[in-house]
């Protein structure tokens, strides 16, 4: 099970022409805010995780994709957390166990799938790049379809390593 159901969605594609020139990525926004209702309750799908130390932590997810891959039936375990995702922002880590979804502690996998399918799909991914050869000018692009076709270096600061031809 991948909590990123339908990563391509039905969003309209935005074609971006770019070259791999060593731009630095300065920011990434996938609509990752965690608002609360007026009464202080968390909005969205609330997932209760058990951390390796045995303590539980509730995290509210507001949109798809959640940014984590999970597996298991009886015990649902986080296998992988995607960088810059909601799950990563909230500190979710591999090997955390999903114990409940919106307070429901049985049939967790199908409850998580159903609840996450009710969340809105994030419309686009926004990148802010700083271009070193242009006086550190910042350029923002929005990508509305996946795969985005950009490969980044694995160390910080993140740099554009390559751009796939004809990508979004």
CSV table of C-alpha atoms in Angstrom, one decimal:
chain,number,residue,atom,x,y,z
A,1,UNK,CA,0.0,0.0,0.0
A,2,UNK,CA,1.3,3.4,-0.9
A,3,UNK,CA,-0.3,6.3,0.9
A,4,UNK,CA,0.3,8.4,-2.2
A,5,UNK,CA,-2.7,7.1,-4.1
A,6,UNK,CA,-2.9,8.4,-7.6
A,7,UNK,CA,0.2,10.7,-7.5
A,8,UNK,CA,-0.6,12.1,-11.0
A,9,UNK,CA,-4.2,13.0,-10.2
A,10,UNK,CA,-6.1,14.8,-12.9
A,11,UNK,CA,-4.3,18.1,-12.6
A,12,UNK,CA,-3.5,19.9,-15.8
A,13,UNK,CA,0.2,19.7,-16.8
A,14,UNK,CA,2.5,22.7,-16.8
A,15,UNK,CA,5.4,22.4,-19.1
A,16,UNK,CA,8.6,23.8,-17.7
A,17,UNK,CA,11.7,24.2,-19.8
A,18,UNK,CA,14.9,24.1,-17.7
A,19,UNK,CA,18.5,23.2,-17.9
A,20,UNK,CA,20.6,21.4,-15.3
A,21,UNK,CA,22.8,24.4,-14.5
A,22,UNK,CA,23.4,23.8,-10.8
A,23,UNK,CA,20.5,25.9,-9.4
A,24,UNK,CA,20.0,25.7,-5.7
A,25,UNK,CA,16.6,24.7,-4.3
A,26,UNK,CA,15.6,27.1,-1.6
A,27,UNK,CA,12.1,26.0,-0.7
A,28,UNK,CA,9.4,23.5,-1.5
A,29,UNK,CA,5.7,24.0,-0.7
A,30,UNK,CA,3.1,21.3,-1.1
A,31,UNK,CA,0.4,23.1,0.9
A,32,UNK,CA,1.8,21.7,4.1
A,33,UNK,CA,0.1,23.7,6.8
A,34,UNK,CA,-1.5,22.2,9.9
A,35,UNK,CA,-4.5,24.4,10.7
A,36,UNK,CA,-6.7,23.8,13.7
A,37,UNK,CA,-10.4,24.4,14.0
A,38,UNK,CA,-11.6,27.2,16.3
A,39,UNK,CA,-12.1,24.8,19.1
A,40,UNK,CA,-8.5,23.6,18.8
A,41,UNK,CA,-9.2,20.2,17.3
A,42,UNK,CA,-6.9,19.1,14.4
A,43,UNK,CA,-8.4,19.1,10.9
A,44,UNK,CA,-8.0,16.4,8.2
A,45,UNK,CA,-7.3,12.7,8.8
A,46,UNK,CA,-5.7,12.1,12.2
A,47,UNK,CA,-3.3,9.1,12.2
A,48,UNK,CA,-2.1,7.7,15.5
A,49,UNK,CA,1.4,6.4,15.2
A,50,UNK,CA,3.3,4.3,17.8
A,51,UNK,CA,7.0,5.3,17.8
A,52,UNK,CA,9.8,2.8,18.6
A,53,UNK,CA,9.9,4.0,22.2
A,54,UNK,CA,6.3,2.9,22.6
A,55,UNK,CA,4.8,6.4,22.9
A,56,UNK,CA,1.9,7.3,20.5
A,57,UNK,CA,1.7,10.5,18.5
A,58,UNK,CA,-1.3,11.9,16.6
A,59,UNK,CA,-0.6,13.6,13.3
A,60,UNK,CA,-3.1,15.4,11.2
A,61,UNK,CA,-2.9,15.0,7.4
A,62,UNK,CA,-4.7,17.6,5.3
A,63,UNK,CA,-4.2,16.5,1.7
A,64,UNK,CA,-2.9,13.7,-0.5
A,65,UNK,CA,-0.3,12.4,-1.0
A,66,UNK,CA,0.6,11.8,2.7
A,67,UNK,CA,4.2,11.2,1.8
A,68,UNK,CA,4.8,7.7,3.2
A,69,UNK,CA,4.7,4.1,2.1
A,70,UNK,CA,3.0,1.6,4.4
A,71,UNK,CA,2.7,-2.2,4.5
A,72,UNK,CA,1.1,-4.8,6.5
A,73,UNK,CA,-2.4,-6.0,7.4
A,74,UNK,CA,-2.7,-6.8,11.1
A,75,UNK,CA,0.1,-4.3,11.9
A,76,UNK,CA,0.6,-1.4,9.5
A,77,UNK,CA,4.2,-0.2,9.4
A,78,UNK,CA,5.7,2.8,7.7
A,79,UNK,CA,8.2,1.5,5.3
A,80,UNK,CA,9.4,4.8,3.8
A,81,UNK,CA,8.9,8.6,4.2
A,82,UNK,CA,9.3,10.9,1.3
A,83,UNK,CA,11.5,14.0,1.7
A,84,UNK,CA,9.6,17.3,1.8
A,85,UNK,CA,6.3,15.5,2.3
A,86,UNK,CA,3.6,16.1,5.0
A,87,UNK,CA,4.8,13.0,6.8
A,88,UNK,CA,8.4,14.2,6.7
A,89,UNK,CA,7.4,17.6,7.9
A,90,UNK,CA,5.6,16.1,10.9
A,91,UNK,CA,8.6,13.9,11.8
A,92,UNK,CA,7.1,10.5,10.8
A,93,UNK,CA,9.9,7.9,10.4
A,94,UNK,CA,10.3,4.4,8.9
A,95,UNK,CA,9.2,1.6,11.3
A,96,UNK,CA,6.6,3.7,13.0
A,97,UNK,CA,3.4,1.6,13.5
A,98,UNK,CA,0.0,3.0,12.5
A,99,UNK,CA,-2.3,2.3,15.5
A,100,UNK,CA,-5.4,4.3,14.6
A,101,UNK,CA,-7.0,6.5,12.0
A,102,UNK,CA,-9.5,9.1,13.2
A,103,UNK,CA,-9.7,7.1,16.5
A,104,UNK,CA,-10.6,3.8,14.8
A,105,UNK,CA,-8.2,1.1,16.0
A,106,UNK,CA,-9.4,-1.9,14.0
A,107,UNK,CA,-9.0,-2.5,10.3
A,108,UNK,CA,-6.4,0.3,10.2
A,109,UNK,CA,-5.1,-0.3,6.7
A,110,UNK,CA,-8.5,0.0,4.9
A,111,UNK,CA,-9.5,2.8,7.2
A,112,UNK,CA,-6.3,4.7,6.3
A,113,UNK,CA,-6.9,4.1,2.6
A,114,UNK,CA,-10.6,5.2,2.8
A,115,UNK,CA,-9.8,8.3,4.9
A,116,UNK,CA,-6.9,9.4,2.8
A,117,UNK,CA,-8.9,9.0,-0.4
A,118,UNK,CA,-11.4,11.6,1.1
A,119,UNK,CA,-8.6,14.2,1.4
A,120,UNK,CA,-8.1,16.7,-1.4
A,121,UNK,CA,-5.2,16.1,-3.8
A,122,UNK,CA,-2.5,18.7,-3.6
A,123,UNK,CA,-2.8,20.8,-6.7
A,124,UNK,CA,0.8,21.5,-7.4
A,125,UNK,CA,4.3,21.5,-6.1
A,126,UNK,CA,6.1,24.8,-5.9
A,127,UNK,CA,9.9,25.0,-6.1
A,128,UNK,CA,11.9,28.1,-5.3
A,129,UNK,CA,15.3,28.1,-7.0
A,130,UNK,CA,18.2,30.4,-6.4
A,131,UNK,CA,20.3,30.8,-9.5
A,132,UNK,CA,24.0,31.4,-8.5
A,133,UNK,CA,25.2,32.7,-11.9
A,134,UNK,CA,22.4,35.3,-12.0
A,135,UNK,CA,23.3,37.2,-8.8
A,136,UNK,CA,21.4,34.6,-6.6
A,137,UNK,CA,18.1,35.6,-8.3
A,138,UNK,CA,15.2,33.5,-7.0
A,139,UNK,CA,12.8,31.8,-9.5
A,140,UNK,CA,9.6,30.0,-8.5
A,141,UNK,CA,8.0,27.3,-10.7
A,142,UNK,CA,4.9,25.3,-10.1
A,143,UNK,CA,4.6,21.7,-11.3
A,144,UNK,CA,1.1,20.4,-11.5
A,145,UNK,CA,1.8,16.8,-12.7
A,146,UNK,CA,4.1,14.0,-11.8
A,147,UNK,CA,6.7,12.8,-12.4
A,148,UNK,CA,8.3,16.2,-12.3
A,149,UNK,CA,11.4,15.0,-14.2
A,150,UNK,CA,14.0,16.8,-12.0
A,151,UNK,CA,16.8,15.0,-10.2
A,152,UNK,CA,18.5,16.7,-7.3
A,153,UNK,CA,21.8,16.0,-5.5
A,154,UNK,CA,21.5,14.1,-2.3
A,155,UNK,CA,23.3,16.6,-0.1
A,156,UNK,CA,22.4,20.1,1.0
A,157,UNK,CA,22.2,22.6,-0.4
A,158,UNK,CA,20.1,20.7,-2.9
A,159,UNK,CA,21.1,21.3,-6.5
A,160,UNK,CA,19.5,20.4,-9.8
A,161,UNK,CA,21.5,17.5,-11.1
A,162,UNK,CA,19.5,16.8,-14.3
A,163,UNK,CA,16.2,17.6,-16.0
A,164,UNK,CA,14.4,15.0,-18.1
A,165,UNK,CA,13.6,16.1,-21.6
A,166,UNK,CA,9.8,16.7,-22.2
A,167,UNK,CA,9.1,16.5,-18.4
A,168,UNK,CA,6.6,18.6,-16.6
